[in-house]
Coordinates of C-alpha atoms and ligand atoms in Angstrom, one line a residue:
M1 CA 78.1 129.4 140.2
Q2 CA 75.2 130.3 142.4
R3 CA 75.5 133.4 144.6
V4 CA 75.5 132.8 148.4
L5 CA 73.4 134.7 150.9
W6 CA 73.9 134.5 154.7
I7 CA 70.8 135.4 156.7
T8 CA 70.8 136.0 160.4
G9 CA 67.5 135.8 162.2
A10 CA 66.5 133.2 159.6
G11 CA 64.4 131.0 161.9
S12 CA 61.3 133.3 161.8
G13 CA 59.6 136.4 160.5
M14 CA 61.4 138.4 157.8
G15 CA 64.6 136.3 157.9
R16 CA 62.6 133.2 157.1
A17 CA 60.6 134.9 154.3
V18 CA 63.9 136.2 152.8
A19 CA 65.4 132.7 152.9
R20 CA 62.5 131.3 150.9
S21 CA 62.3 134.1 148.3
A22 CA 66.1 134.2 147.8
A23 CA 66.2 130.4 147.4
A24 CA 63.4 130.6 144.9
A25 CA 65.3 133.3 143.0
G26 CA 68.3 130.9 142.7
W27 CA 70.5 132.0 145.6
T28 CA 72.2 129.5 147.8
V29 CA 71.1 130.4 151.3
V30 CA 72.7 130.0 154.7
L31 CA 70.4 130.3 157.7
S32 CA 71.5 131.4 161.2
G33 CA 69.7 131.9 164.4
R34 CA 69.9 130.4 167.9
R35 CA 67.0 127.9 167.5
A36 CA 68.1 124.9 165.3
E37 CA 64.5 123.7 165.1
A38 CA 63.3 127.0 163.8
L39 CA 66.0 127.0 161.1
R40 CA 64.9 123.5 160.1
D41 CA 61.3 124.8 159.7
S42 CA 62.6 127.7 157.6
A43 CA 64.6 125.3 155.4
S44 CA 61.6 123.0 154.8
G45 CA 60.2 123.4 151.3
V46 CA 63.3 125.3 150.1
E47 CA 64.8 123.7 147.0
G48 CA 68.5 123.9 146.2
P49 CA 71.6 124.2 148.3
I50 CA 71.0 125.3 151.8
L51 CA 73.1 125.4 155.0
Q52 CA 71.9 125.8 158.5
I53 CA 74.3 127.2 161.1
P54 CA 72.7 127.7 164.5
L55 CA 74.5 130.4 166.4
D56 CA 74.1 133.3 168.7
V57 CA 75.2 136.5 166.8
R58 CA 76.6 137.9 170.1
D59 CA 79.3 135.2 170.0
G60 CA 82.1 136.6 167.8
D61 CA 84.0 133.3 167.6
A62 CA 80.8 131.5 166.4
V63 CA 80.2 134.2 163.8
R64 CA 83.8 133.9 162.5
A65 CA 83.6 130.1 162.5
A66 CA 80.3 130.3 160.5
R67 CA 81.9 132.6 157.9
A68 CA 84.8 130.2 157.5
R69 CA 82.4 127.3 157.1
I70 CA 80.4 129.0 154.5
V71 CA 83.5 129.9 152.4
D72 CA 84.8 126.4 152.9
E73 CA 81.5 124.9 151.7
F74 CA 80.6 127.2 148.8
G75 CA 83.8 129.0 148.0
R76 CA 82.2 132.4 148.1
L77 CA 79.8 134.7 150.1
D78 CA 78.0 137.4 148.1
A79 CA 75.4 138.9 150.4
L80 CA 74.2 139.3 154.0
V81 CA 70.7 139.9 155.3
L82 CA 71.1 140.9 158.9
A83 CA 67.7 140.4 160.5
A84 CA 68.5 139.1 164.0
G85 CA 67.2 141.6 166.4
R86 CA 65.4 142.0 169.8
N87 CA 63.5 144.5 171.9
T88 CA 62.1 144.3 175.4
P89 CA 58.7 145.2 176.8
R90 CA 60.3 147.3 179.6
R91 CA 62.0 149.8 177.3
Q92 CA 61.5 153.3 178.7
W93 CA 63.7 155.3 181.1
D94 CA 61.2 154.7 183.9
D95 CA 61.1 150.9 183.6
Q96 CA 64.2 149.6 181.7
D97 CA 67.1 147.8 183.3
V98 CA 70.6 148.6 182.1
E99 CA 71.6 144.9 181.6
T100 CA 68.8 144.5 179.1
F101 CA 69.8 147.8 177.4
H102 CA 73.3 146.3 176.9
D103 CA 71.9 143.1 175.4
V104 CA 69.6 144.9 173.0
V105 CA 72.5 146.9 171.7
A106 CA 74.7 143.7 171.6
V107 CA 72.2 142.0 169.3
N108 CA 70.9 144.9 167.2
L109 CA 74.2 146.9 166.8
N110 CA 77.3 145.1 167.9
A111 CA 76.4 141.8 166.3
V112 CA 75.6 143.4 163.0
V113 CA 79.1 144.9 162.9
T114 CA 80.6 141.6 164.0
V115 CA 79.0 139.7 161.1
I116 CA 79.9 142.4 158.5
D117 CA 83.4 142.5 159.8
A118 CA 83.8 138.7 159.5
A119 CA 82.3 138.7 156.0
L120 CA 84.0 141.8 154.6
P121 CA 86.8 140.0 152.7
D122 CA 84.2 137.9 150.9
L123 CA 82.0 140.9 150.1
R124 CA 85.0 142.7 148.7
A125 CA 85.8 139.7 146.5
S126 CA 82.3 139.4 145.2
S127 CA 81.3 143.1 145.0
G128 CA 78.7 142.0 147.5
V129 CA 75.8 143.6 149.3
A130 CA 74.7 143.8 153.0
V131 CA 71.1 144.4 153.8
V132 CA 70.9 145.7 157.4
V133 CA 67.4 145.2 158.7
S134 CA 67.0 148.3 160.9
S135 CA 63.6 149.8 161.7
Y136 CA 61.2 152.7 161.1
A137 CA 62.6 153.7 164.5
G138 CA 66.1 153.8 163.0
W139 CA 64.9 156.2 160.4
A140 CA 62.8 158.6 162.4
F141 CA 62.4 159.1 166.1
H142 CA 59.7 156.8 167.4
P143 CA 59.2 157.2 171.2
G144 CA 57.3 153.9 171.6
A145 CA 60.3 151.9 170.4
G146 CA 62.2 152.5 173.6
V147 CA 65.7 153.7 174.6
A148 CA 67.8 150.7 173.6
Y149 CA 66.0 149.9 170.4
S150 CA 65.9 153.5 169.2
A151 CA 69.6 154.0 170.0
S152 CA 70.7 150.7 168.5
K153 CA 68.7 150.9 165.3
S154 CA 69.4 154.5 164.5
A155 CA 73.2 153.7 164.9
L156 CA 72.8 151.2 162.0
S157 CA 72.4 154.2 159.7
S158 CA 76.0 155.1 160.5
V159 CA 77.1 151.6 160.1
V160 CA 75.7 151.5 156.6
R161 CA 77.0 155.0 155.7
T162 CA 80.5 154.2 156.8
L163 CA 80.5 150.9 155.0
N164 CA 79.3 152.6 151.8
S165 CA 81.8 155.4 152.0
G166 CA 84.7 153.3 153.1
E167 CA 84.2 150.2 151.0
A168 CA 82.9 151.7 147.7
A169 CA 86.3 151.2 146.2
H170 CA 85.9 147.5 146.7
G171 CA 82.4 147.5 145.2
V172 CA 80.8 146.7 148.5
R173 CA 77.3 148.0 149.0
A174 CA 75.0 148.3 152.0
T175 CA 71.3 149.1 152.5
H176 CA 69.7 150.5 155.6
L177 CA 66.3 148.9 155.4
C178 CA 63.7 150.5 157.7
P179 CA 60.5 148.5 157.9
G180 CA 57.4 149.9 159.7
D181 CA 55.1 147.5 161.5
V182 CA 55.4 143.9 160.3
A183 CA 53.2 141.1 161.6
T184 CA 55.8 138.8 163.1
D185 CA 56.5 137.2 166.5
F186 CA 58.6 140.4 167.2
L187 CA 55.3 142.2 168.2
D188 CA 55.1 139.9 171.3
Q189 CA 57.9 142.0 172.8
R190 CA 55.8 145.2 172.9
P191 CA 54.3 146.4 176.2
N192 CA 50.9 146.3 174.5
V193 CA 50.8 143.3 172.2
P194 CA 48.8 144.1 169.0
D195 CA 45.7 142.0 168.4
A196 CA 44.8 140.1 165.2
A197 CA 42.9 143.1 163.7
A198 CA 45.9 145.4 164.2
R199 CA 48.3 142.7 162.7
A200 CA 46.1 142.4 159.7
R201 CA 46.8 146.0 158.8
M202 CA 50.6 145.6 159.0
L203 CA 53.1 144.5 156.4
T204 CA 53.8 140.8 156.0
P205 CA 57.3 139.2 156.2
E206 CA 56.8 138.5 152.5
D207 CA 56.4 142.2 151.7
I208 CA 59.8 142.8 153.2
A209 CA 61.3 139.7 151.4
R210 CA 60.1 141.2 148.1
T211 CA 61.9 144.5 149.0
V212 CA 65.1 142.6 150.0
Q213 CA 65.0 140.6 146.8
F214 CA 65.0 143.8 144.8
V215 CA 68.2 144.9 146.6
L216 CA 69.8 141.5 146.3
D217 CA 69.1 141.2 142.5
S218 CA 70.1 144.8 141.6
P219 CA 73.2 145.0 139.4
A220 CA 76.6 145.4 141.1
H221 CA 77.0 149.0 140.1
V222 CA 73.7 149.9 141.9
R223 CA 73.8 150.9 145.6
I224 CA 70.5 151.3 147.4
D225 CA 71.5 153.3 150.5
E226 CA 68.2 153.4 152.4
L227 CA 64.7 152.0 152.1
V228 CA 61.7 152.9 154.3
V229 CA 58.8 150.5 153.8
S230 CA 55.7 150.8 155.9
P231 CA 52.1 149.8 155.9
V232 CA 49.8 152.5 154.6
S233 CA 48.4 152.9 158.2
Q234 CA 51.9 153.5 159.7
R235 CA 52.1 156.2 162.4
Ligands
NAP1 N1 58.2 143.2 163.2 C1 58.3 144.5 163.1 O1 57.4 145.2 163.2 C2 59.7 145.1 162.9 C3 59.7 146.4 162.4 C4 60.9 147.0 162.0 C5 62.1 146.3 162.2 N2 62.1 145.0 162.7 C6 63.3 144.3 162.8 O2 63.3 143.2 161.9 C7 64.2 142.2 162.3 C8 63.5 140.8 162.1 O3 62.5 140.8 163.0 P1 61.1 140.0 162.8 O4 60.0 141.0 162.8 O5 61.2 139.1 161.6 O6 60.9 139.2 164.1 P2 61.3 137.8 164.6 O7 60.5 136.8 163.9 O8 61.2 137.8 166.1 O9 62.8 137.6 164.2 C9 63.9 138.0 165.0 C10 65.0 136.9 164.8 O10 66.2 137.3 165.5 C11 66.8 136.1 165.9 N3 67.6 136.4 167.1 C12 67.3 137.2 168.2 N4 68.4 137.2 169.0 C13 69.4 136.5 168.4 C14 70.7 136.2 168.7 N5 71.3 136.6 169.9 N6 71.5 135.4 167.9 C15 70.9 135.0 166.7 N7 69.7 135.3 166.3 C16 68.9 136.0 167.2 C17 65.6 135.2 166.4 O11 65.9 133.8 166.3 P3 66.4 133.0 167.6 O12 65.4 133.4 168.7 O13 66.2 131.6 167.1 O14 67.8 133.3 167.8 C18 64.5 135.6 165.4 O15 64.5 134.6 164.3 C19 64.7 142.5 163.7 O16 66.0 143.1 163.6 C20 63.7 143.6 164.1 O17 64.3 144.5 165.0 C21 60.9 144.4 163.0

């Protein structure tokens, strides 16, 4: 039976690249994100079983319904790649607004916990793995990342550590994946949007997909607690 991977943020960037590489490696992939059309684009060219479930990860009922649908359809769920995330250009204490702070935390932190919580029975049953896409700013303090992004991404380290310590007895493993700059649409949320020359020096989504694939295909007795992957020019 093919192993089943559920990816959030699968309609673009790293999530899309992971979907394509995992499918090529023989995984059944489930794609989630808000934009159905983007999920269709991600699914194009992917061979093998694939399921698209558009949803907003902030909606706990939708997340739980998606998990039920995956298990109903495939009978198992072996891995999560949690790539849905957001930032905002107005991100420092002198220009942020608190509603946006709450929303960044809702997507980057609360929704990650919501999806893992929904899928935990399945991860226990499969000795599964969760790859939590955090950030360089979740690994080391990076002032440019902003208040909400820094706080939400650095909290993911604790999410992963508690999962690894609390769920090891069930064989569940989690990875705190901390990418440096990656040339994706995400950069458009920066106060100063990088130009093409700057993007050309960054990682590609495929660089991250290759790293994720290494985690996904590691044997069940191997836990990769944290990975920091950055372009050679990272500051
Ligand atoms: N690019 C970088 O330099 C960089 C570096 C370190 C870490 N990261 C992290 O890497 C992850 C992937 O980002 P990316 O660079 O691949 O950028 P991206 O292409 O903008 O991907 C972000 C994805 O998150 C999804 N998303 C946002 N809010 C959502 C919501 N409420 N519900 C469901 N899906 C939602 C978006 O899809 P919809 O809009 O369709 O929902 C989008 O596909 C993010 O968590 C980001 O924080 C990025």
